[in-house]
XYZ file of C-alpha atoms in Angstrom:
694
model
C -0.017 0.011 0.039
C 1.433 3.380 -0.992
C 2.160 5.971 1.665
C 0.400 9.388 1.269
C 2.219 12.348 -0.192
C 3.475 15.062 2.246
C 1.411 18.270 2.238
C 4.122 20.695 3.362
C 6.317 22.571 0.833
C 9.970 21.704 0.131
C 12.267 23.792 2.357
C 14.784 26.108 0.588
C 18.058 26.515 2.408
C 21.370 28.199 1.824
C 23.266 25.176 3.069
C 23.510 21.675 1.500
C 20.416 19.650 2.216
C 20.575 17.040 5.003
C 20.153 13.505 3.906
C 16.885 12.075 5.208
C 15.475 8.572 5.376
C 14.079 7.277 2.110
C 10.369 7.808 1.543
C 8.618 4.917 -0.299
C 6.027 5.971 -2.765
C 4.097 4.479 -5.694
C 6.309 4.949 -8.739
C 3.280 5.519 -10.971
C 1.818 8.372 -8.851
C 4.566 10.059 -6.860
C 8.181 9.585 -7.952
C 8.253 11.969 -10.965
C 6.700 14.969 -9.123
C 8.957 14.535 -6.050
C 12.047 14.205 -8.145
C 11.165 17.341 -10.052
C 10.576 19.321 -6.822
C 13.907 18.033 -5.386
C 15.747 18.996 -8.602
C 14.385 22.537 -8.484
C 15.221 22.830 -4.763
C 18.793 21.614 -5.255
C 19.252 23.975 -8.236
C 18.055 26.896 -6.197
C 20.430 25.972 -3.368
C 23.365 25.676 -5.833
C 22.611 29.123 -7.289
C 22.436 30.616 -3.757
C 25.665 28.913 -2.837
C 27.272 30.349 -5.844
C 27.092 33.751 -4.129
C 23.985 35.201 -5.729
C 22.874 36.707 -2.474
C 25.428 39.621 -2.379
C 24.631 40.364 -6.019
C 20.989 40.320 -5.193
C 21.344 42.928 -2.462
C 23.554 45.070 -4.756
C 21.042 44.688 -7.608
C 18.073 45.923 -5.608
C 20.123 48.908 -4.463
C 20.967 49.647 -8.108
C 17.255 49.187 -9.060
C 16.303 51.678 -6.284
C 18.805 54.237 -7.586
C 17.600 53.757 -11.132
C 13.978 54.188 -10.042
C 14.934 57.513 -8.375
C 16.737 58.620 -11.512
C 13.745 57.922 -13.670
C 11.402 59.476 -11.163
C 13.334 62.759 -11.316
C 14.268 62.447 -15.027
C 16.787 65.373 -14.685
C 13.973 67.853 -13.942
C 15.545 69.181 -10.734
C 18.776 69.965 -12.588
C 16.791 71.652 -15.426
C 14.788 73.713 -12.964
C 17.937 74.828 -11.110
C 19.562 75.880 -14.385
C 16.469 77.844 -15.407
C 16.317 79.547 -11.989
C 19.981 80.467 -12.289
C 19.263 81.982 -15.684
C 16.511 84.075 -14.118
C 19.011 85.404 -11.561
C 21.690 86.064 -14.218
C 19.165 88.013 -16.302
C 18.366 90.476 -13.524
C 17.806 93.871 -15.104
C 17.059 92.449 -18.537
C 13.323 92.231 -18.549
C 13.008 90.238 -21.728
C 15.539 87.595 -20.764
C 14.125 87.480 -17.294
C 10.606 86.781 -18.483
C 11.870 84.107 -20.989
C 13.870 82.327 -18.309
C 11.032 82.388 -15.761
C 8.664 80.979 -18.372
C 11.115 78.138 -19.046
C 11.423 77.471 -15.335
C 7.638 77.406 -14.835
C 7.246 75.015 -17.811
C 9.880 72.684 -16.360
C 8.017 72.627 -13.020
C 4.751 71.853 -14.669
C 6.311 69.104 -16.749
C 7.964 67.671 -13.609
C 4.644 67.498 -11.714
C 2.928 65.717 -14.678
C 5.984 63.327 -15.093
C 5.883 62.355 -11.379
C 2.157 61.736 -11.518
C 2.450 59.527 -14.624
C 5.533 57.709 -13.291
C 3.975 56.974 -9.910
C 0.819 55.699 -11.566
C 2.835 53.350 -13.769
C 4.876 52.185 -10.809
C 1.726 51.514 -8.792
C 0.298 49.361 -11.662
C 3.439 47.289 -11.895
C 3.672 46.889 -8.128
C 0.008 45.879 -7.967
C 0.427 43.224 -10.649
C 3.524 41.807 -9.011
C 1.838 41.915 -5.558
C -1.267 40.232 -6.908
C 0.703 37.440 -8.440
C 2.552 36.836 -5.156
C -0.710 37.016 -3.308
C -2.186 34.261 -5.463
C 0.795 32.046 -4.844
C 0.553 32.481 -1.120
C -3.211 32.057 -1.032
C -3.286 28.900 -3.153
C -0.188 27.377 -1.469
C 1.173 26.486 -4.914
C 4.688 25.068 -4.605
C 5.624 25.899 -8.171
C 4.440 29.548 -7.848
C 6.414 29.980 -4.619
C 9.572 28.427 -6.197
C 9.337 30.531 -9.292
C 8.713 33.715 -7.254
C 11.754 33.060 -5.045
C 13.944 32.204 -7.974
C 12.721 35.243 -9.904
C 13.382 37.554 -6.987
C 16.870 36.120 -6.624
C 17.550 36.225 -10.344
C 16.240 39.801 -10.832
C 18.433 41.228 -8.083
C 21.454 39.208 -9.078
C 21.113 40.281 -12.738
C 21.113 43.945 -11.910
C 23.878 43.559 -9.212
C 26.243 41.373 -11.162
C 29.849 42.159 -12.048
C 29.206 42.981 -15.718
C 32.627 42.161 -16.831
C 31.969 38.445 -16.549
C 29.057 36.035 -15.657
C 27.620 36.413 -12.172
C 29.428 33.344 -10.987
C 31.008 30.375 -12.751
C 28.415 27.963 -13.901
C 25.483 30.088 -12.988
C 24.571 30.579 -16.621
C 24.363 26.913 -17.253
C 22.230 26.389 -14.162
C 19.757 29.070 -15.038
C 19.705 28.532 -18.827
C 17.028 25.880 -18.567
C 14.822 28.329 -16.660
C 14.720 30.911 -19.480
C 17.755 33.174 -18.582
C 20.291 33.453 -21.403
C 24.072 34.045 -21.069
C 23.676 37.292 -22.943
C 21.677 38.592 -19.925
C 24.442 37.680 -17.475
C 27.474 39.326 -19.043
C 28.403 42.832 -19.995
C 27.865 43.446 -23.650
C 30.747 45.142 -25.464
C 28.958 48.503 -25.722
C 31.499 50.712 -24.013
C 28.743 52.006 -21.686
C 28.902 52.138 -17.907
C 25.896 50.594 -16.338
C 26.678 50.691 -12.641
C 29.250 50.827 -9.869
C 30.533 47.274 -10.651
C 31.324 48.266 -14.201
C 33.271 51.363 -13.260
C 35.291 49.490 -10.623
C 36.059 46.773 -13.115
C 37.331 49.433 -15.486
C 39.590 50.812 -12.677
C 41.026 47.381 -12.309
C 41.670 46.994 -16.075
C 43.348 50.389 -16.138
C 45.774 49.373 -13.416
C 44.523 52.077 -11.096
C 43.480 49.505 -8.441
C 44.329 45.788 -8.172
C 41.863 42.956 -8.095
C 42.495 42.575 -4.380
C 41.484 46.252 -3.830
C 38.100 45.895 -5.614
C 36.187 45.531 -2.383
C 37.903 48.548 -0.835
C 36.873 50.760 -3.741
C 33.423 52.365 -3.832
C 31.435 55.205 -5.316
C 30.408 58.205 -3.253
C 26.814 58.761 -4.330
C 25.897 57.367 -7.733
C 26.935 57.667 -11.343
C 24.873 60.510 -12.717
C 24.450 62.617 -15.826
C 26.484 65.892 -15.972
C 26.113 67.967 -19.085
C 26.956 66.029 -22.288
C 28.378 63.059 -20.256
C 28.357 61.412 -16.861
C 30.260 61.830 -13.592
C 31.156 59.766 -10.552
C 33.206 60.289 -7.418
C 35.373 57.340 -6.488
C 36.592 56.524 -2.979
C 39.956 54.876 -3.556
C 41.474 52.206 -1.291
C 43.118 53.455 1.828
C 46.578 54.788 1.261
C 46.070 55.467 -2.438
C 46.298 59.084 -3.633
C 44.023 60.677 -6.202
C 47.096 61.785 -8.123
C 48.035 58.146 -8.623
C 44.644 57.461 -10.280
C 44.820 60.659 -12.362
C 48.198 59.692 -13.766
C 46.478 56.693 -15.461
C 43.628 58.626 -17.084
C 44.681 57.425 -20.542
C 44.632 53.800 -19.469
C 41.199 54.321 -17.941
C 39.962 55.789 -21.209
C 41.144 52.613 -22.916
C 39.276 50.462 -20.290
C 36.094 52.469 -20.803
C 36.434 52.187 -24.593
C 36.436 56.019 -25.105
C 38.885 58.493 -26.509
C 41.398 59.933 -24.084
C 40.003 63.484 -24.658
C 36.652 62.379 -23.206
C 38.104 61.641 -19.734
C 38.679 64.347 -17.079
C 39.885 63.395 -13.678
C 40.741 65.534 -10.607
C 41.025 65.203 -6.848
C 37.826 65.829 -4.927
C 38.375 69.292 -3.458
C 34.812 69.703 -2.098
C 34.185 70.171 1.599
C 33.784 66.412 2.142
C 36.521 65.450 -0.285
C 40.106 64.318 0.523
C 43.292 63.079 -1.198
C 41.894 59.625 -1.557
C 38.904 60.642 -3.614
C 38.867 61.299 -7.335
C 36.152 62.936 -9.410
C 35.685 61.417 -12.891
C 33.807 63.032 -15.786
C 33.421 61.163 -19.083
C 31.947 62.926 -22.186
C 29.453 61.196 -24.360
C 31.366 62.362 -27.510
C 34.973 62.584 -28.520
C 34.770 66.388 -28.763
C 32.176 67.647 -26.212
C 33.216 71.256 -26.896
C 31.759 71.201 -30.390
C 33.252 72.566 -33.581
C 31.163 75.736 -33.938
C 33.057 78.915 -32.929
C 31.450 80.857 -30.059
C 31.670 84.706 -30.629
C 33.179 86.604 -27.753
C 30.703 88.774 -25.744
C 33.381 91.497 -25.971
C 32.376 92.054 -29.550
C 29.260 93.874 -28.399
C 30.549 95.343 -25.132
C 30.735 99.176 -24.983
C 33.386 99.081 -22.190
C 34.642 96.878 -19.450
C 35.988 97.341 -15.882
C 38.991 95.012 -15.692
C 39.153 95.303 -11.899
C 35.621 93.918 -11.501
C 34.936 91.564 -14.420
C 38.212 90.219 -15.744
C 38.253 88.568 -19.189
C 35.230 86.695 -20.564
C 37.057 83.551 -21.766
C 35.002 80.682 -22.916
C 32.865 77.584 -22.102
C 33.702 74.327 -20.528
C 32.420 70.933 -21.875
C 29.338 71.120 -19.667
C 28.300 74.495 -21.002
C 29.520 76.657 -18.018
C 30.942 80.125 -18.776
C 34.318 81.022 -17.362
C 36.148 84.250 -16.777
C 39.894 84.734 -16.468
C 40.882 86.706 -13.402
C 44.303 88.294 -14.093
C 44.525 91.040 -11.470
C 47.397 90.249 -9.011
C 48.985 87.606 -11.230
C 50.590 86.923 -14.601
C 49.906 84.038 -17.096
C 52.117 81.952 -19.318
C 50.499 80.611 -22.441
C 51.953 77.799 -24.553
C 51.051 75.085 -27.104
C 51.609 73.950 -30.661
C 51.101 76.503 -33.474
C 47.597 77.023 -34.938
C 45.636 75.688 -31.987
C 44.314 78.934 -30.605
C 46.963 80.767 -28.564
C 46.571 84.064 -30.409
C 42.803 83.933 -30.033
C 43.058 83.637 -26.226
C 45.693 86.338 -26.107
C 43.432 88.615 -28.158
C 40.612 88.142 -25.736
C 42.852 89.404 -22.908
C 44.017 92.377 -24.943
C 40.459 93.148 -26.119
C 39.228 93.197 -22.519
C 42.096 95.556 -21.624
C 41.276 97.786 -24.545
C 37.770 98.283 -23.326
C 39.022 99.609 -19.929
C 40.101 103.139 -20.802
C 42.065 103.475 -17.554
C 44.262 100.431 -18.274
C 47.779 100.874 -19.707
C 48.776 98.259 -22.201
C 52.313 97.461 -23.486
C 52.858 95.114 -26.436
C 56.040 93.327 -27.542
C 56.126 90.553 -30.189
C 59.144 88.763 -31.503
C 57.719 88.537 -35.000
C 56.164 91.288 -37.137
C 52.712 90.371 -38.453
C 48.997 91.266 -38.410
C 48.142 89.732 -35.050
C 48.886 92.766 -32.900
C 48.683 95.683 -35.377
C 45.314 96.654 -33.880
C 46.867 97.405 -30.490
C 48.751 100.321 -32.032
C 45.515 102.215 -31.640
C 45.604 102.233 -27.841
C 48.885 100.645 -26.623
C 51.273 102.895 -24.668
C 54.267 100.807 -25.958
C 54.668 98.738 -29.110
C 57.745 96.711 -30.079
C 57.666 94.171 -32.986
C 60.587 92.126 -34.311
C 63.653 90.382 -33.080
C 66.616 92.320 -34.438
C 69.261 93.422 -31.934
C 67.717 96.900 -31.857
C 64.316 95.430 -31.066
C 65.666 93.224 -28.369
C 67.298 96.243 -26.694
C 64.067 98.229 -27.062
C 62.142 95.412 -25.372
C 64.723 95.307 -22.557
C 64.364 99.077 -22.098
C 60.594 98.691 -21.923
C 60.990 96.016 -19.198
C 63.272 98.204 -17.113
C 60.966 101.189 -17.390
C 58.015 99.080 -16.288
C 59.964 97.675 -13.311
C 60.822 101.257 -12.299
C 57.148 102.320 -12.648
C 55.912 99.356 -10.591
C 58.535 100.143 -7.853
C 57.349 103.789 -7.771
C 53.810 102.545 -6.986
C 55.195 100.277 -4.309
C 57.036 103.249 -2.820
C 53.865 105.278 -2.653
C 51.970 102.349 -1.059
C 54.706 102.060 1.531
C 54.378 105.766 2.445
C 50.620 105.451 2.591
C 50.832 102.363 4.821
C 52.819 104.395 7.383
C 50.329 107.249 7.478
C 47.029 105.648 6.660
C 47.326 101.790 6.835
C 43.581 101.424 6.658
C 43.592 102.677 3.048
C 45.615 99.699 1.884
C 44.733 96.922 4.312
C 46.204 94.199 2.081
C 49.252 96.134 0.977
C 47.882 96.250 -2.573
C 46.885 98.903 -5.028
C 43.108 99.331 -4.832
C 40.651 100.674 -7.386
C 40.033 103.711 -5.154
C 43.794 104.447 -4.913
C 44.203 103.937 -8.704
C 41.435 106.434 -9.345
C 42.948 108.948 -6.909
C 46.393 108.598 -8.371
C 45.004 108.720 -11.920
C 46.435 105.398 -12.981
C 44.889 102.059 -13.698
C 46.153 98.530 -14.098
C 49.133 97.695 -16.311
C 49.252 94.809 -18.807
C 52.339 93.616 -20.655
C 51.767 91.340 -23.616
C 54.756 89.429 -24.898
C 54.074 87.223 -27.948
C 56.459 84.962 -29.881
C 58.533 84.593 -26.780
C 60.673 81.873 -28.397
C 61.714 84.309 -31.174
C 62.760 86.999 -28.688
C 64.786 84.475 -26.589
C 66.473 82.868 -29.628
C 67.518 86.218 -30.960
C 68.722 87.399 -27.531
C 70.739 84.230 -27.051
C 72.988 85.339 -29.962
C 73.703 88.698 -28.297
C 75.804 89.999 -25.453
C 74.046 92.578 -23.368
C 75.924 94.926 -20.995
C 74.335 95.270 -17.544
C 75.258 97.429 -14.606
C 75.085 94.541 -12.195
C 77.799 92.600 -14.062
C 81.354 93.967 -13.365
C 82.565 92.337 -16.530
C 79.910 93.910 -18.716
C 82.222 96.634 -19.807
C 84.276 94.073 -21.598
C 81.958 91.434 -23.023
C 78.474 91.619 -21.380
C 76.152 88.777 -20.469
C 74.139 86.364 -22.632
C 71.142 88.280 -23.858
C 68.722 85.452 -23.232
C 69.619 85.135 -19.548
C 69.197 88.839 -19.126
C 65.763 88.851 -20.810
C 64.493 85.942 -18.773
C 65.657 87.442 -15.478
C 64.275 90.865 -16.307
C 60.779 89.468 -17.322
C 60.745 87.349 -14.081
C 61.692 90.439 -12.095
C 58.864 92.478 -13.649
C 56.371 89.718 -12.686
C 57.628 89.687 -9.095
C 57.650 93.401 -8.481
C 54.342 94.111 -10.293
C 52.164 91.513 -8.486
C 50.737 93.791 -5.791
C 50.848 97.090 -7.591
C 48.427 96.382 -10.501
C 50.905 94.975 -13.006
C 50.408 91.710 -14.910
C 52.095 89.928 -17.768
C 50.840 87.724 -20.562
C 53.688 85.659 -22.052
C 53.028 83.542 -25.192
C 55.343 80.838 -26.646
C 54.883 78.683 -29.714
C 57.317 76.000 -28.707
C 56.630 74.435 -25.273
C 60.125 73.117 -24.478
C 62.888 73.927 -21.941
C 64.481 76.534 -24.211
C 61.372 78.528 -25.064
C 59.600 78.248 -21.619
C 62.339 78.963 -19.056
C 61.516 77.498 -15.664
C 62.517 80.820 -13.971
C 59.754 82.652 -15.868
C 57.169 79.869 -15.607
C 57.518 79.529 -11.907
C 56.674 83.239 -11.203
C 53.554 83.097 -13.398
C 50.786 82.055 -11.105
C 48.383 81.105 -13.931
C 49.424 78.936 -16.910
C 47.492 77.873 -20.011
C 48.324 75.245 -22.537
C 46.709 74.298 -25.864
C 47.347 70.925 -27.521
C 50.951 69.621 -27.225
C 52.454 66.299 -28.277
C 53.324 64.748 -24.948
C 53.125 64.918 -21.190
C 56.601 66.376 -20.995
C 55.539 69.367 -23.014
C 52.463 69.699 -20.784
C 54.731 69.821 -17.727
C 56.989 72.417 -19.449
C 53.997 74.857 -19.652
C 51.805 73.909 -16.748
C 54.305 72.449 -14.245
C 54.563 68.998 -12.641
C 51.896 69.641 -10.005
C 49.179 70.662 -12.466
C 49.749 67.620 -14.792
C 49.869 65.292 -11.696
C 46.486 66.747 -10.738
C 45.028 65.788 -14.090
C 45.692 68.705 -16.368
C 46.282 66.999 -19.759
C 46.626 69.192 -22.875
C 48.541 66.345 -24.395
C 45.368 64.346 -24.413
C 43.508 66.810 -26.598
C 42.629 65.787 -30.136
C 43.866 67.438 -33.293
C 40.266 68.510 -33.974
C 39.982 70.366 -30.682
C 41.439 73.699 -31.852
C 40.592 76.478 -29.506
C 40.458 74.114 -26.481
C 42.843 75.165 -23.672
C 43.731 73.746 -20.262
C 44.228 76.503 -17.692
C 45.946 75.867 -14.308
C 44.368 78.645 -12.249
C 47.125 78.688 -9.652
C 45.043 77.987 -6.554
C 42.854 75.396 -4.841
C 40.375 75.659 -7.763
C 42.888 73.618 -9.752
C 42.666 73.431 -13.560
C 39.843 73.778 -16.076
C 39.557 72.860 -19.772
C 37.719 75.363 -21.987
C 36.768 76.157 -25.489
C 37.790 79.760 -25.931
C 35.573 82.402 -27.439
C 36.282 83.361 -31.046
C 37.410 86.773 -32.400
C 38.863 87.435 -35.773
C 41.672 89.926 -36.455
C 39.207 92.444 -38.124
C 36.879 92.123 -35.082
C 39.843 92.667 -32.790
C 40.808 95.800 -34.673
C 37.274 97.145 -34.269
C 37.555 96.641 -30.487
C 41.003 98.337 -30.578
C 39.493 101.347 -32.361
C 36.719 101.384 -29.764
C 39.387 101.292 -26.997
C 41.170 104.209 -28.645
C 37.997 106.306 -28.625
C 37.340 105.394 -24.971
C 40.859 106.656 -24.059
C 40.346 109.875 -26.111
C 37.113 110.529 -24.299
C 38.693 109.749 -20.891
C 41.973 111.639 -21.683
C 44.128 108.478 -21.160
C 45.535 107.995 -24.616
C 49.296 108.168 -24.153
C 52.662 106.976 -25.493
C 52.951 105.094 -28.749
C 49.215 105.192 -29.511
C 49.061 108.979 -29.098
C 51.927 109.466 -31.600
C 50.639 106.748 -33.899
C 47.155 108.227 -33.835
C 48.283 111.546 -35.236
C 47.910 109.990 -38.694
C 44.874 107.777 -37.857
C 42.798 109.871 -35.485
C 40.642 111.143 -38.371
C 39.986 107.556 -39.520
C 38.833 106.493 -36.038
C 36.674 109.504 -35.545
C 35.044 109.007 -38.929
C 34.201 105.392 -38.035
C 32.728 106.397 -34.677
C 30.458 108.943 -36.378
C 29.220 106.442 -39.005
C 28.714 103.775 -36.304
C 26.697 106.260 -34.205
C 24.493 107.327 -37.134
C 23.659 103.763 -38.038
C 22.997 102.924 -34.382
C 20.459 105.831 -33.863
C 18.643 105.113 -37.168
C 18.254 101.420 -36.153
C 17.088 102.397 -32.721
C 14.517 104.819 -34.280
C 13.314 102.003 -36.560
C 13.954 103.858 -39.840
C 16.345 103.381 -42.718
C 16.679 107.129 -43.627
C 16.430 110.514 -41.983
C 16.693 114.205 -42.824
C 19.862 115.871 -41.524
C 17.956 117.739 -38.868
C 16.309 114.571 -37.524
C 19.603 112.614 -37.652
C 21.333 115.352 -35.624
C 18.530 115.314 -33.005
C 18.918 111.522 -32.610
C 22.745 111.778 -32.283
C 22.530 114.533 -29.593
C 19.990 112.404 -27.613
C 22.216 109.326 -28.041
C 25.619 110.957 -27.144
C 25.266 114.513 -25.957
C 28.877 114.515 -24.873
C 29.918 114.060 -28.497
C 27.341 115.910 -30.473
C 25.904 118.703 -28.267
C 26.424 122.017 -30.039
C 26.925 120.517 -33.473
C 25.037 122.131 -36.323
C 23.453 120.610 -39.334
C 26.200 122.054 -41.540
C 28.865 120.553 -39.183
C 27.225 117.134 -39.435
C 27.099 117.221 -43.194
C 30.744 118.315 -43.394
C 31.834 115.491 -41.081
C 29.812 112.877 -42.918
C 31.359 113.992 -46.206
C 34.819 113.632 -44.707
C 33.847 110.163 -43.462
C 33.088 109.062 -47.058
C 29.310 109.201 -46.964
C 29.142 112.024 -49.518
C 26.457 114.693 -49.553
C 22.785 114.371 -48.752
C 20.379 112.456 -51.062
C 16.799 112.627 -51.995
C 14.802 110.447 -49.632
C 11.422 110.437 -51.211
C 8.251 111.223 -49.259
C 9.192 111.644 -45.629
C 7.991 113.588 -42.547
C 5.175 115.181 -44.583
C 7.534 116.401 -47.212
C 7.472 115.333 -50.834
C 11.168 114.593 -51.331
C 13.531 116.032 -48.652
C 17.251 115.635 -48.484
C 19.051 113.506 -45.913
C 20.982 110.235 -45.377
C 20.119 106.566 -45.838
C 21.390 103.531 -43.957
C 22.705 102.016 -47.211
C 24.693 105.239 -47.867
C 26.234 105.160 -44.371
C 26.966 101.503 -44.500
C 28.779 101.793 -47.795
C 30.922 104.566 -46.326
C 31.736 102.416 -43.328
C 33.052 99.650 -45.571
C 35.444 101.871 -47.457
């Protein structure tokens, strides 16, 4: 007689099952079901023994993070950016309203998204909960087993180490239950799907060892950041961030991306320390784009260098950056044709638009790059002949004497009124009182100046033997430039030094070390990067040698402080546009009475040209503002006086006609029916525009 079948379910355990006494059953009615149940139970135990449980816990944690990411769907970030745009547009009613409308739309979309997402989540949760409820209510052994196995498998699948199967043999065990090997391994997609993937890449890059895998973790989660993603990695104890940063190229290989897509730096946040590294990986090889971004200086009327610095460019995540040069000098290097002159022109253009700033220009090679600065520069030296080298040296010595004179005045002031210079520096108030502003020295083609000076002997007063043979000219130039940087730092002086060849001969260490800020465009190797930026910056992740050939205009700037380095796409400005700004700077200095030195002498032959252009620009501006394309002489004069009374108050119609004729606009023309008159005389926008282009 056959014994009855047991009613209780098979017990699932994480340890090997204990052998029990045999149970005798009728082969025809009981053996096959019991063997099937036992096979499923043993398989489940083997999978659990193969360490699915840790993967399961990790998987559900990843699923929770993923659910939160989808719940928010980047809306908080979008709303924050829109709110920031509202604040930045303060004073501009049109931009403010547009930004606020965008922020309101984002908030409305966010509310609708959360409502829809929660409804969908509730539906899925209800279906799963209902299925589990049926299994529990009916006491179905198969439903319970499948639910348990599904729960384990779902968590383990999302928490697996994606560089290899979950555990050896797990794929074979689960294949018969519908899970394929392709679901258990990381596909060769080059995409990071979770913490395990990133840590596996760190191992492959040689940043950490296999034994250090468990000591490495992420701070927070991998999250989107601009056109890419970012993660903060807590390295194993005793490992420095600089060690990881030095293998950025190997990490790029492990992530299957180009080296230019990877940025790494130590975590300098309040909670950061030397054992944390912040990683950012761009989605594309060139996240800076290939479209030039026009400089905002092109439309600026003037600029206060003390307050605003130099609008410089945009980082890979779209953030705008400004170069603060007051109290420091900057060394700029890189290969030819990658954007050095564009960045240097941005600095000079910003200086041109501050009429109280004194600019001196020296370039080792004559050419069109700096011709525009003749319109406002106090000093201008171009070339590398012995006479030009000596003229440049004289310029340096005169600047050093000027900087020391300011220092002497600050010293006297500190004795009598120390509260007026609490930091021992020149202040905007003192500069205004003493009728002097900041001083900028631009030195381009540094390698040409040094090469030419190296072939000369220069007599100096501090060398007793100079009366006989003198000293090597290159040594004298380098020492004098470095001295200028040192003595000018706290008295409003700054230098911009530009070199085409980033090597030991063209970027002397003595000069580099006194320049607090350094910038480097693309170079061929890490050694060249170190020549320009220094060892510390490159060790901290600054890598102009990892830029691509296509990334022209992209520069790595070491900012000389705790803020570290930043990689930017510099704004764009052509030579003709730069010349227009130089002419604007000249007029600003004429109006302010600060046009001096070389520009004042050079301008004796070009003042008329500059004045003519200003008149034509003003005429076109007032006609555009009035919404017309023509005007009688009387009306045009009224508009000009309202626009710039300091320039045009007291001018008569005859004066205006004479000046427009001198500017190339010719005499008045018939305008057709206008202002109630059949065909009065006056000027058209087309006429003025043609004159401006002459």
